[in-house]
Short mmCIF file of C-alpha atoms in Angstrom, two decimals:
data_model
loop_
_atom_site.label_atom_id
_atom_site.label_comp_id
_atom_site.label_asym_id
_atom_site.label_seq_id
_atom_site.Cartn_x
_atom_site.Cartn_y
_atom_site.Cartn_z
CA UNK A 188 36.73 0.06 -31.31
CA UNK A 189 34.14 -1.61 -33.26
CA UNK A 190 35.88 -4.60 -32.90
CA UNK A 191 36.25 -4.69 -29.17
CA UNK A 192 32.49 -5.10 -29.60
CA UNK A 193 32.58 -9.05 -31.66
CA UNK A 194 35.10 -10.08 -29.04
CA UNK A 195 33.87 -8.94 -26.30
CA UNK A 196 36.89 -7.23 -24.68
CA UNK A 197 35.03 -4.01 -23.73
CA UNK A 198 31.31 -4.80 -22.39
CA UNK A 199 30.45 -1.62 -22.40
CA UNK A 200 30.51 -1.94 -26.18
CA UNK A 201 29.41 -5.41 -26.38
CA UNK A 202 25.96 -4.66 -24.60
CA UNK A 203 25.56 -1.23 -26.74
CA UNK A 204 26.04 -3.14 -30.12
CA UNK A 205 23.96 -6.03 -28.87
CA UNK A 206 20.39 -3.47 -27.51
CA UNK A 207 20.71 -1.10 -30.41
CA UNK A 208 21.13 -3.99 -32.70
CA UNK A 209 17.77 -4.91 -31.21
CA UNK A 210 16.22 -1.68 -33.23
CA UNK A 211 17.70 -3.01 -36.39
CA UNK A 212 15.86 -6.61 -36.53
CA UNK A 213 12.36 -4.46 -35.49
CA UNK A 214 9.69 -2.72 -37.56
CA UNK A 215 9.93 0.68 -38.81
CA UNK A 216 6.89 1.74 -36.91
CA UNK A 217 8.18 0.03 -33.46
CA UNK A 218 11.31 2.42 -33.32
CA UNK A 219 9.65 5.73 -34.32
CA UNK A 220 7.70 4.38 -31.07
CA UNK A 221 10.83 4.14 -28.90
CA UNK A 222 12.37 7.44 -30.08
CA UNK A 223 9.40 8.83 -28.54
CA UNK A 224 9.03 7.00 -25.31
CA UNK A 225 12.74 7.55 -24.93
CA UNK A 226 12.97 11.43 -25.73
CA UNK A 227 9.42 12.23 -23.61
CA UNK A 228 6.95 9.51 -23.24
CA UNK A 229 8.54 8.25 -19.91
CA UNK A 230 8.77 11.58 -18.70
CA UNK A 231 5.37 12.53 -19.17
CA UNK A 232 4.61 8.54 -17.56
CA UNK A 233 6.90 9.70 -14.45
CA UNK A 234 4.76 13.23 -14.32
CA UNK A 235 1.32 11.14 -14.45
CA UNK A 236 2.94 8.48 -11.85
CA UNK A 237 4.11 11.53 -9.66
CA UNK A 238 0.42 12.86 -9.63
CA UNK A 239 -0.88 9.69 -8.99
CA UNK A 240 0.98 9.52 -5.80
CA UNK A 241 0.01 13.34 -4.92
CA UNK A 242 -3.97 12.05 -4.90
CA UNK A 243 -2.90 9.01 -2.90
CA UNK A 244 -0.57 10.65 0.02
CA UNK A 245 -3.46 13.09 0.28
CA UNK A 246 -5.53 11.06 2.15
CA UNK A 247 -2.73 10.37 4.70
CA UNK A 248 -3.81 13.30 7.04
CA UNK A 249 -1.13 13.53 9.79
CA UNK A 250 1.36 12.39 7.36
CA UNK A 251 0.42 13.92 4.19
CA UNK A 252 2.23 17.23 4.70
CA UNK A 253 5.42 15.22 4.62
CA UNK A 254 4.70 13.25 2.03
CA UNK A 255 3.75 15.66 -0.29
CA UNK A 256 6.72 17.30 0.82
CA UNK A 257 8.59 14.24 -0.11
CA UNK A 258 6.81 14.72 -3.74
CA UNK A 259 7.85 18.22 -3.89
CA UNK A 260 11.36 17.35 -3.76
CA UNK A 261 11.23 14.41 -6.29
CA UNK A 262 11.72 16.91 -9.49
CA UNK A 263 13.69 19.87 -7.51
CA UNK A 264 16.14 17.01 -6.46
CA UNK A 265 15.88 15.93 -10.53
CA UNK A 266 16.66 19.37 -11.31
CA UNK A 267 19.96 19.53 -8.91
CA UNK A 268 20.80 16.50 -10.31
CA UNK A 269 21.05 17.59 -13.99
CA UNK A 270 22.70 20.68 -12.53
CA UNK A 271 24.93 18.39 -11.35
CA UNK A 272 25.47 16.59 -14.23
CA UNK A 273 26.84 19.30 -16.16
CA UNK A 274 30.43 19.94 -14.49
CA UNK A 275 30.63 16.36 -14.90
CA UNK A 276 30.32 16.04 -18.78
CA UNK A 277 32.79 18.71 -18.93
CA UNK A 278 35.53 17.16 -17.17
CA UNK A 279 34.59 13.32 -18.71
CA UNK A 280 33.93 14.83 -22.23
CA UNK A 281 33.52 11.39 -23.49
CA UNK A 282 31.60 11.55 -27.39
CA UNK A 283 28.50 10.35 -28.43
CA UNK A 284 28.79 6.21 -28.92
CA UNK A 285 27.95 6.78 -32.90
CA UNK A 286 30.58 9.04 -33.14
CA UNK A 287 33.02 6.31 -32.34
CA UNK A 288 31.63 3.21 -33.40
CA UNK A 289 30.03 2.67 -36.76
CA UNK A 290 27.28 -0.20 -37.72
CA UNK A 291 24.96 1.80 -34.66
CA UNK A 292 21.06 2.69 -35.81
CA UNK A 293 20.74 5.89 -34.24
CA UNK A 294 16.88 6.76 -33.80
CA UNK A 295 17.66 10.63 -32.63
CA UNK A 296 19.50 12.60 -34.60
CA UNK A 297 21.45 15.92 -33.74
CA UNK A 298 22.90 14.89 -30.43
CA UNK A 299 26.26 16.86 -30.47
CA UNK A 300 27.03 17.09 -26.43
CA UNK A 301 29.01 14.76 -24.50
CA UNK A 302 27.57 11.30 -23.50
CA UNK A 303 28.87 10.64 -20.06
CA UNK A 304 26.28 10.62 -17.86
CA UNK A 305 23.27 10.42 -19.53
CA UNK A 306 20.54 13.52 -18.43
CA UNK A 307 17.56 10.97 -19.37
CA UNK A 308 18.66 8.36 -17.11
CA UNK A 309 19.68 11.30 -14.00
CA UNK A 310 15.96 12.45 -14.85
CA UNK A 311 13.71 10.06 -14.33
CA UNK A 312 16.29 7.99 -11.64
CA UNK A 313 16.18 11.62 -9.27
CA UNK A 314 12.13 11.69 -9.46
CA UNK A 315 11.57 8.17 -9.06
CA UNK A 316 13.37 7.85 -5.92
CA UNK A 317 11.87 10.60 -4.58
CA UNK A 318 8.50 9.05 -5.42
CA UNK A 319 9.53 5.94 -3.72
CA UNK A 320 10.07 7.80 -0.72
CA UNK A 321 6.90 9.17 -0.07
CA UNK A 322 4.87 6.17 -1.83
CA UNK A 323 6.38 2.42 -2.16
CA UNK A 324 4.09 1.45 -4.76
CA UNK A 325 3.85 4.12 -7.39
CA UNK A 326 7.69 5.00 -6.68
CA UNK A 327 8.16 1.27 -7.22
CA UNK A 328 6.17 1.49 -10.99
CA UNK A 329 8.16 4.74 -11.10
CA UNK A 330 11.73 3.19 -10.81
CA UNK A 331 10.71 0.84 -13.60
CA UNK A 332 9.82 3.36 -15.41
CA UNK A 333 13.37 4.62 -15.08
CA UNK A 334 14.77 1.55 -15.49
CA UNK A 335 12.84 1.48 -19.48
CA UNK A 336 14.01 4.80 -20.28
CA UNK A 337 17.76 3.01 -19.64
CA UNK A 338 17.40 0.72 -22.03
CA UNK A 339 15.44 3.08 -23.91
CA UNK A 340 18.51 5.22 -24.76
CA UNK A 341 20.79 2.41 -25.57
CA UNK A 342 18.14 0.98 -27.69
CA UNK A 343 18.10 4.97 -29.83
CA UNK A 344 22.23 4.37 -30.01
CA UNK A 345 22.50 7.59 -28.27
CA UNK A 346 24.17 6.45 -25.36
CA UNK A 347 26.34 4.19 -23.77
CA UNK A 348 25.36 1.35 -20.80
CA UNK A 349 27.71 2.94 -18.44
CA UNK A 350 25.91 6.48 -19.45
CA UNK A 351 22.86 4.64 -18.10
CA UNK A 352 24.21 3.42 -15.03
CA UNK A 353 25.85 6.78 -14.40
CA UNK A 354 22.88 8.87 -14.49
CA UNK A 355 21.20 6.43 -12.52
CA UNK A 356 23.87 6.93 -9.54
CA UNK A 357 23.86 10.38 -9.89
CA UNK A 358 19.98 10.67 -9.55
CA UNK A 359 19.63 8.76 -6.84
CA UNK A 360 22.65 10.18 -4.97
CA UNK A 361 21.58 13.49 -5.22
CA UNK A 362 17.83 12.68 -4.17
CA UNK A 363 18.72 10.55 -1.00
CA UNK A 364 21.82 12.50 0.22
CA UNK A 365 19.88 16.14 0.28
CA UNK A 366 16.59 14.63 1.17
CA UNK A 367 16.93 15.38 5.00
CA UNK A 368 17.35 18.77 4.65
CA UNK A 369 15.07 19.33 1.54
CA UNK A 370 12.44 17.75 3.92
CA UNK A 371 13.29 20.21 6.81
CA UNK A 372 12.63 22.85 4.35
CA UNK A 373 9.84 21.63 2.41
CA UNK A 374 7.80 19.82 5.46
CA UNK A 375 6.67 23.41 7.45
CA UNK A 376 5.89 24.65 3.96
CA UNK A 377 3.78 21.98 3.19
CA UNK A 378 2.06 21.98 6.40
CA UNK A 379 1.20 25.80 6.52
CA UNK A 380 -0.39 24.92 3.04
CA UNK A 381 -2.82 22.23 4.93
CA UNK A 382 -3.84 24.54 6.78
CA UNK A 383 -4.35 27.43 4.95
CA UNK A 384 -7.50 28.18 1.95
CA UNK A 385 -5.78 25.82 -0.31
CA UNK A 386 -5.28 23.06 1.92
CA UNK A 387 -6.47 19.66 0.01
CA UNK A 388 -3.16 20.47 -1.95
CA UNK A 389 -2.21 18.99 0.88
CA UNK A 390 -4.95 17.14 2.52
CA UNK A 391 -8.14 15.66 1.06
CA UNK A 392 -9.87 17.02 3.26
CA UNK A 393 -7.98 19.57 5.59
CA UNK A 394 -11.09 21.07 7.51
CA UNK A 395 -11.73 17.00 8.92
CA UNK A 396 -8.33 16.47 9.60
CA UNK A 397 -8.39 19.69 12.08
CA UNK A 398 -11.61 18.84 13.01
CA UNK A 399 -10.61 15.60 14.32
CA UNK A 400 -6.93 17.52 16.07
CA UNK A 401 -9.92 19.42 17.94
CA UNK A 402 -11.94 16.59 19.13
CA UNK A 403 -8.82 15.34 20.13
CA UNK A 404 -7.49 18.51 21.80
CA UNK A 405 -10.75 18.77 23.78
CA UNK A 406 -10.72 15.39 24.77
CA UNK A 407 -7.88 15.88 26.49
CA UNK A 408 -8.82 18.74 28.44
CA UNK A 409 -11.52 16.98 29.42
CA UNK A 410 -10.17 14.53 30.92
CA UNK A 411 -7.61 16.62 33.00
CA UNK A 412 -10.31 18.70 33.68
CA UNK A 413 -12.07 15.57 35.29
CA UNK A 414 -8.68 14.36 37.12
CA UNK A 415 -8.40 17.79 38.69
CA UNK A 416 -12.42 17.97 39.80
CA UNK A 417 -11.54 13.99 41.47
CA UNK A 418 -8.41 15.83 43.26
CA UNK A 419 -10.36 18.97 44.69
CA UNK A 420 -13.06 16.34 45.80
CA UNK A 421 -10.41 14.06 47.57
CA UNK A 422 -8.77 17.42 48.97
CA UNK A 423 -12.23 18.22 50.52
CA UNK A 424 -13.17 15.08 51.88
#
């Protein structure tokens, strides 16, 4: 199989041999640094990205229930996604790319399970759709930081590029196909948050938000209440 890879027969080989060669031309120090970012550092970016949005959508008002909502469902959908993931590695069962191809400079050791899809790439695909959804521009720095933990786990020799690409169909699947009714779930119970004790969870600031519903609510009584005192006059007269 190795040699599919020099011919370029199988590009699926041909791209893994040609990333995780990239690790063997770099510095020592430079690897140990993508092991990391590709085992947790772009998780914990995705969780900081994620909370970045949360502050942002806050200040929404009327349409921060749902969008926190929509942030709320960015890692359950992640989590039903890797849930998902794991009928789907038992039926492909397809090995580890170092286990089949030799000349590879794996950065993680220890990784015994199957290969096809990739949980890394489901991950971080799943939540940064989901961000997308309720914010364009952090879920836009959050794709791309789905996108580098792709290449990330090519790069370690851990997986393959169809891995990759697998996860990141799965993620996103999951997140957009269940998202209507997550959001019919998770939208009232965002909303009785607002307006409960522990509403800037929700809202930055949930007692002017239902201030200003008031002053809106009593405008418009007013102003029947005006129409109806012109109609008794025009009755009278």
């Amino acid at each position: 199989m190795a040699g599919l890879a020099l011919d370029g027969s199988n590009p699926d080989v041909s791209l893994l041999y040609d990333i995780n060669g990239l690790a063997k031309d770099a510095p020592h120090w430079f690897d140990r640094v993508m092991e990391f970012v590709g085992e947790y550092g772009i998780i914990i970016g995705l969780a900081l990205v994620t909370l970045a949005a949360w502050w942002s959508v806050r200040k929404r008002q009327r349409e921060a229930p749902s969008a926190v909502a929509g942030l709320v469902w960015a890692p359950l959908a992640a989590g039903l996604a890797l849930v998902a993931n794991i009928p789907i590695r038992g039926f492909v069962e397809r090995p580890r790319p170092f286990k089949d191809h030799q000349g590879l400079d794996v950065l993680v050791a220890g990784k015994t399970d199957f290969s096809f899809v990739s949980d890394h790439a489901t991950l971080t695909m799943a939540v940064a759709v989901g961000v997308f959804m309720a914010h364009r521009a952090y879920g836009v720095a959050a794709i791309g930081l789905a996108l580098l933990e792709g290449f990330c786990r090519v790069y370690m020799g851990v997986h393959y590029p169809t891995d990759v690409i697998g996860g990141f169909a799965l993620g996103t699947a999951v997140t957009l196909l269940l998202a209507p009714l997550a959001m019919m779930l998770l939208t009232p119970l965002t909303t009785a948050v607002a307006a409960s004790r522990v509403g800037r969870l929700v809202r930055a600031e949930p007692a002017a938000a239902e201030q200003d519903a008031d002053e809106a609510r009593a405008e418009l009584a007013g102003s029947r209440s005006v129409g109806g005192d012109h109609g008794n006059k025009d009755l009278a007269a």
